[in-house]
Amino acid sequence: MFTIFEGEAVALDRAHVDTDQIIPKQFLKRIEKTGFGKYLFFDWRYNSDGSDNPEFELNHPSKKNASILIANENFGCGSSREHAPWALLDYGFKVVIAPSFADIFHQNCLKNGMLPIALEEEKVKVLLEKGKNPGYKLKIDLENQTISDAEGLSESFEISSYWKKMLINGWDEIEITLQLDEQINTYEKNRALLTK
């Protein structure tokens, strides 16, 4: 749930990052939605001996607290596993910015309270360069649908009014249904009377 979110950004300048790279298949046996953050980008983050790979973007000391991920085109492609946004969220990401997303991944992000923002490729290129700098921060204004930084950058983004309302209020689709509880109960009572 947020209207304005400010956080450190990290650039993952890789295209076609699939869900098996986001959360490898061997970690999908878990039944909880939490605890996946430590496995995020597992094959890239860790060396074969389990130590941190110092070359991987998220392992740079200045990027350890990043909460906004800037990626390249077709982010989240591959299988439809919902574990991918779970892993991103559990790690600490609230926003992912890319030129394009796989459709199912995009929907899974929104359904789990994470904001995927699609921007034109040229605009993302600028953000990818800025996101490599230590301490680079972005401000996401969901209500006004803008992205900005302290250096004067300001971009607008699109989001459906349905998902915008869901994210601002922190609702999921079950909570939307529960808001109709009175109408559902009335329908069930009327239905019961008709079947007697």
mmCIF file of C-alpha atoms in Angstrom:
data_model
loop_
_atom_site.group_PDB
_atom_site.id
_atom_site.type_symbol
_atom_site.label_atom_id
_atom_site.label_comp_id
_atom_site.label_asym_id
_atom_site.label_seq_id
_atom_site.Cartn_x
_atom_site.Cartn_y
_atom_site.Cartn_z
ATOM 1 C CA MET A 1 0.000 0.000 0.000
ATOM 2 C CA PHE A 2 1.499 3.314 -1.052
ATOM 3 C CA THR A 3 0.805 6.563 -2.857
ATOM 4 C CA ILE A 4 4.409 7.816 -2.817
ATOM 5 C CA PHE A 5 7.407 5.526 -2.565
ATOM 6 C CA GLU A 6 11.026 6.641 -2.379
ATOM 7 C CA GLY A 7 13.885 4.203 -2.503
ATOM 8 C CA GLU A 8 17.345 3.364 -3.729
ATOM 9 C CA ALA A 9 17.508 1.990 -7.248
ATOM 10 C CA VAL A 10 19.710 -0.699 -8.715
ATOM 11 C CA ALA A 11 20.313 -1.303 -12.425
ATOM 12 C CA LEU A 12 20.087 -4.848 -13.774
ATOM 13 C CA ASP A 13 21.018 -4.134 -17.374
ATOM 14 C CA ARG A 14 20.019 -7.519 -18.765
ATOM 15 C CA ALA A 15 17.296 -8.298 -21.299
ATOM 16 C CA HIS A 16 14.917 -11.281 -21.250
ATOM 17 C CA VAL A 17 15.484 -12.108 -17.587
ATOM 18 C CA ASP A 18 13.250 -15.131 -17.138
ATOM 19 C CA THR A 19 11.486 -16.356 -14.027
ATOM 20 C CA ASP A 20 13.927 -19.257 -13.660
ATOM 21 C CA GLN A 21 16.736 -16.715 -13.190
ATOM 22 C CA ILE A 22 14.590 -14.654 -10.819
ATOM 23 C CA ILE A 23 13.823 -17.728 -8.677
ATOM 24 C CA PRO A 24 15.336 -21.058 -9.820
ATOM 25 C CA LYS A 25 13.094 -24.120 -9.945
ATOM 26 C CA GLN A 26 14.785 -25.981 -7.061
ATOM 27 C CA PHE A 27 13.325 -23.433 -4.623
ATOM 28 C CA LEU A 28 9.705 -23.805 -5.726
ATOM 29 C CA LYS A 29 8.941 -26.629 -3.278
ATOM 30 C CA ARG A 30 8.313 -24.151 -0.466
ATOM 31 C CA ILE A 31 4.626 -23.617 0.276
ATOM 32 C CA GLU A 32 4.930 -20.218 1.994
ATOM 33 C CA LYS A 33 4.879 -16.893 0.158
ATOM 34 C CA THR A 34 7.773 -15.618 2.276
ATOM 35 C CA GLY A 35 11.407 -16.583 2.572
ATOM 36 C CA PHE A 36 12.177 -16.523 -1.148
ATOM 37 C CA GLY A 37 14.301 -13.352 -1.039
ATOM 38 C CA LYS A 38 17.485 -15.217 -0.163
ATOM 39 C CA TYR A 39 17.100 -17.255 -3.361
ATOM 40 C CA LEU A 40 16.456 -14.269 -5.656
ATOM 41 C CA PHE A 41 18.764 -14.390 -8.716
ATOM 42 C CA PHE A 42 20.463 -17.308 -6.952
ATOM 43 C CA ASP A 43 22.625 -18.445 -9.880
ATOM 44 C CA TRP A 44 23.901 -14.910 -10.455
ATOM 45 C CA ARG A 45 24.200 -13.781 -6.833
ATOM 46 C CA TYR A 46 26.274 -16.666 -5.516
ATOM 47 C CA ASN A 47 29.409 -18.497 -6.532
ATOM 48 C CA SER A 48 29.444 -22.303 -6.629
ATOM 49 C CA ASP A 49 30.880 -22.377 -3.083
ATOM 50 C CA GLY A 50 27.924 -20.302 -1.774
ATOM 51 C CA SER A 51 29.868 -17.050 -1.381
ATOM 52 C CA ASP A 52 28.567 -13.778 -2.828
ATOM 53 C CA ASN A 53 29.498 -13.106 -6.435
ATOM 54 C CA PRO A 54 31.088 -9.629 -6.185
ATOM 55 C CA GLU A 55 30.414 -8.988 -9.884
ATOM 56 C CA PHE A 56 26.629 -9.284 -9.548
ATOM 57 C CA GLU A 57 24.798 -5.960 -9.453
ATOM 58 C CA LEU A 58 22.795 -6.582 -6.269
ATOM 59 C CA ASN A 59 25.928 -7.603 -4.365
ATOM 60 C CA HIS A 60 27.677 -4.258 -4.728
ATOM 61 C CA PRO A 61 27.904 -2.771 -1.194
ATOM 62 C CA SER A 62 26.197 0.457 -2.307
ATOM 63 C CA LYS A 63 23.198 -1.484 -3.654
ATOM 64 C CA LYS A 64 22.450 -3.807 -0.741
ATOM 65 C CA ASN A 65 19.382 -1.780 0.318
ATOM 66 C CA ALA A 66 17.888 -1.186 -3.119
ATOM 67 C CA SER A 67 14.083 -1.333 -3.259
ATOM 68 C CA ILE A 68 13.576 -0.260 -6.893
ATOM 69 C CA LEU A 69 14.837 -2.543 -9.650
ATOM 70 C CA ILE A 70 15.573 -1.097 -13.097
ATOM 71 C CA ALA A 71 15.768 -3.846 -15.709
ATOM 72 C CA ASN A 72 15.801 -4.267 -19.456
ATOM 73 C CA GLU A 73 13.198 -5.510 -21.945
ATOM 74 C CA ASN A 74 10.956 -8.545 -21.506
ATOM 75 C CA PHE A 75 11.578 -8.839 -17.772
ATOM 76 C CA GLY A 76 9.881 -11.838 -16.147
ATOM 77 C CA CYS A 77 9.555 -13.951 -19.274
ATOM 78 C CA GLY A 78 9.507 -17.760 -19.158
ATOM 79 C CA SER A 79 7.218 -19.778 -16.909
ATOM 80 C CA SER A 80 4.297 -18.189 -15.111
ATOM 81 C CA ARG A 81 5.546 -18.920 -11.573
ATOM 82 C CA GLU A 82 4.124 -16.525 -8.992
ATOM 83 C CA HIS A 83 7.222 -17.222 -6.894
ATOM 84 C CA ALA A 84 9.115 -14.637 -9.002
ATOM 85 C CA PRO A 85 7.318 -11.580 -7.580
ATOM 86 C CA TRP A 86 7.285 -13.260 -4.155
ATOM 87 C CA ALA A 87 11.093 -13.464 -4.275
ATOM 88 C CA LEU A 88 11.462 -9.854 -5.444
ATOM 89 C CA LEU A 89 9.120 -8.608 -2.712
ATOM 90 C CA ASP A 90 10.733 -10.711 -0.007
ATOM 91 C CA TYR A 91 14.138 -9.337 -0.982
ATOM 92 C CA GLY A 92 12.758 -5.804 -0.569
ATOM 93 C CA PHE A 93 11.757 -4.599 -4.021
ATOM 94 C CA LYS A 94 8.501 -2.633 -4.259
ATOM 95 C CA VAL A 95 8.892 -1.342 -7.826
ATOM 96 C CA VAL A 96 10.326 -2.808 -11.040
ATOM 97 C CA ILE A 97 10.942 -0.548 -14.044
ATOM 98 C CA ALA A 98 11.584 -1.970 -17.513
ATOM 99 C CA PRO A 99 10.722 -1.285 -21.170
ATOM 100 C CA SER A 100 8.456 -4.361 -21.202
ATOM 101 C CA PHE A 101 7.319 -7.267 -19.060
ATOM 102 C CA ALA A 102 5.968 -10.737 -19.712
ATOM 103 C CA ASP A 103 2.184 -10.453 -19.349
ATOM 104 C CA ILE A 104 1.709 -13.068 -16.618
ATOM 105 C CA PHE A 105 4.638 -11.759 -14.596
ATOM 106 C CA HIS A 106 3.202 -8.224 -14.880
ATOM 107 C CA GLN A 107 -0.173 -9.409 -13.550
ATOM 108 C CA ASN A 108 1.445 -11.456 -10.779
ATOM 109 C CA CYS A 109 3.379 -8.373 -9.608
ATOM 110 C CA LEU A 110 0.212 -6.300 -9.359
ATOM 111 C CA LYS A 111 -1.717 -9.087 -7.621
ATOM 112 C CA ASN A 112 1.012 -9.277 -4.986
ATOM 113 C CA GLY A 113 1.258 -5.534 -4.315
ATOM 114 C CA MET A 114 4.365 -4.751 -6.366
ATOM 115 C CA LEU A 115 4.338 -1.998 -9.002
ATOM 116 C CA PRO A 116 5.740 -2.899 -12.452
ATOM 117 C CA ILE A 117 6.322 0.251 -14.524
ATOM 118 C CA ALA A 118 6.818 0.025 -18.286
ATOM 119 C CA LEU A 119 8.623 2.992 -19.849
ATOM 120 C CA GLU A 120 9.960 3.641 -23.345
ATOM 121 C CA GLU A 121 13.307 1.966 -23.993
ATOM 122 C CA GLU A 122 15.214 5.256 -24.299
ATOM 123 C CA LYS A 123 13.902 6.443 -20.933
ATOM 124 C CA VAL A 124 14.857 3.151 -19.295
ATOM 125 C CA LYS A 125 18.370 3.438 -20.778
ATOM 126 C CA VAL A 126 18.790 6.742 -18.932
ATOM 127 C CA LEU A 127 17.564 5.164 -15.693
ATOM 128 C CA LEU A 128 19.837 2.146 -16.160
ATOM 129 C CA GLU A 129 22.859 4.438 -16.377
ATOM 130 C CA LYS A 130 21.779 6.484 -13.353
ATOM 131 C CA GLY A 131 20.934 3.312 -11.428
ATOM 132 C CA LYS A 132 24.555 2.198 -11.574
ATOM 133 C CA ASN A 133 25.572 5.146 -9.385
ATOM 134 C CA PRO A 134 25.873 4.589 -5.621
ATOM 135 C CA GLY A 135 23.027 6.053 -3.607
ATOM 136 C CA TYR A 136 20.834 6.791 -6.633
ATOM 137 C CA LYS A 137 17.242 7.266 -5.476
ATOM 138 C CA LEU A 138 13.911 7.479 -7.252
ATOM 139 C CA LYS A 139 10.569 8.805 -6.106
ATOM 140 C CA ILE A 140 7.478 6.997 -7.394
ATOM 141 C CA ASP A 141 4.258 8.985 -7.097
ATOM 142 C CA LEU A 142 1.550 6.434 -7.818
ATOM 143 C CA GLU A 143 -1.328 8.857 -7.410
ATOM 144 C CA ASN A 144 0.093 11.218 -10.065
ATOM 145 C CA GLN A 145 1.789 8.400 -11.995
ATOM 146 C CA THR A 146 5.240 9.963 -12.091
ATOM 147 C CA ILE A 147 8.847 8.912 -11.533
ATOM 148 C CA SER A 148 11.374 11.541 -10.481
ATOM 149 C CA ASP A 149 14.842 11.954 -9.008
ATOM 150 C CA ALA A 150 16.834 14.701 -7.286
ATOM 151 C CA GLU A 151 18.610 15.524 -10.560
ATOM 152 C CA GLY A 152 15.512 16.881 -12.305
ATOM 153 C CA LEU A 153 14.352 13.734 -14.072
ATOM 154 C CA SER A 154 10.580 13.433 -14.298
ATOM 155 C CA GLU A 155 8.675 10.814 -16.284
ATOM 156 C CA SER A 156 5.047 9.757 -16.340
ATOM 157 C CA PHE A 157 3.821 6.182 -16.540
ATOM 158 C CA GLU A 158 0.575 4.369 -17.268
ATOM 159 C CA ILE A 159 -1.369 2.051 -14.968
ATOM 160 C CA SER A 160 -4.976 0.915 -15.139
ATOM 161 C CA SER A 161 -7.320 2.675 -12.714
ATOM 162 C CA TYR A 162 -8.286 -0.725 -11.242
ATOM 163 C CA TRP A 163 -4.728 -1.682 -10.263
ATOM 164 C CA LYS A 164 -3.874 1.854 -9.192
ATOM 165 C CA LYS A 165 -6.779 1.781 -6.727
ATOM 166 C CA MET A 166 -5.775 -1.695 -5.521
ATOM 167 C CA LEU A 167 -2.161 -0.666 -4.844
ATOM 168 C CA ILE A 168 -3.008 2.655 -3.201
ATOM 169 C CA ASN A 169 -5.433 0.919 -0.825
ATOM 170 C CA GLY A 170 -3.301 -2.188 -0.300
ATOM 171 C CA TRP A 171 -6.121 -4.445 -1.462
ATOM 172 C CA ASP A 172 -5.940 -7.821 -3.121
ATOM 173 C CA GLU A 173 -8.713 -9.473 -5.132
ATOM 174 C CA ILE A 174 -10.041 -11.371 -2.119
ATOM 175 C CA GLU A 175 -10.454 -8.103 -0.202
ATOM 176 C CA ILE A 176 -12.330 -6.622 -3.170
ATOM 177 C CA THR A 177 -14.719 -9.588 -3.062
ATOM 178 C CA LEU A 178 -15.168 -9.248 0.711
ATOM 179 C CA GLN A 179 -16.289 -5.647 0.210
ATOM 180 C CA LEU A 180 -19.304 -7.129 -1.561
ATOM 181 C CA ASP A 181 -20.136 -9.332 1.433
ATOM 182 C CA GLU A 182 -23.551 -7.757 2.012
ATOM 183 C CA GLN A 183 -24.614 -8.188 -1.620
ATOM 184 C CA ILE A 184 -23.305 -11.774 -1.658
ATOM 185 C CA ASN A 185 -25.266 -12.635 1.502
ATOM 186 C CA THR A 186 -28.427 -11.076 0.060
ATOM 187 C CA TYR A 187 -27.981 -13.062 -3.148
ATOM 188 C CA GLU A 188 -27.449 -16.300 -1.215
ATOM 189 C CA LYS A 189 -30.560 -15.713 0.935
ATOM 190 C CA ASN A 190 -32.679 -14.973 -2.142
ATOM 191 C CA ARG A 191 -31.274 -18.022 -3.904
ATOM 192 C CA ALA A 192 -32.070 -20.220 -0.899
ATOM 193 C CA LEU A 193 -35.670 -18.967 -0.889
ATOM 194 C CA LEU A 194 -36.040 -19.770 -4.601
ATOM 195 C CA THR A 195 -34.769 -23.329 -4.201
ATOM 196 C CA LYS A 196 -37.161 -24.240 -1.341
#
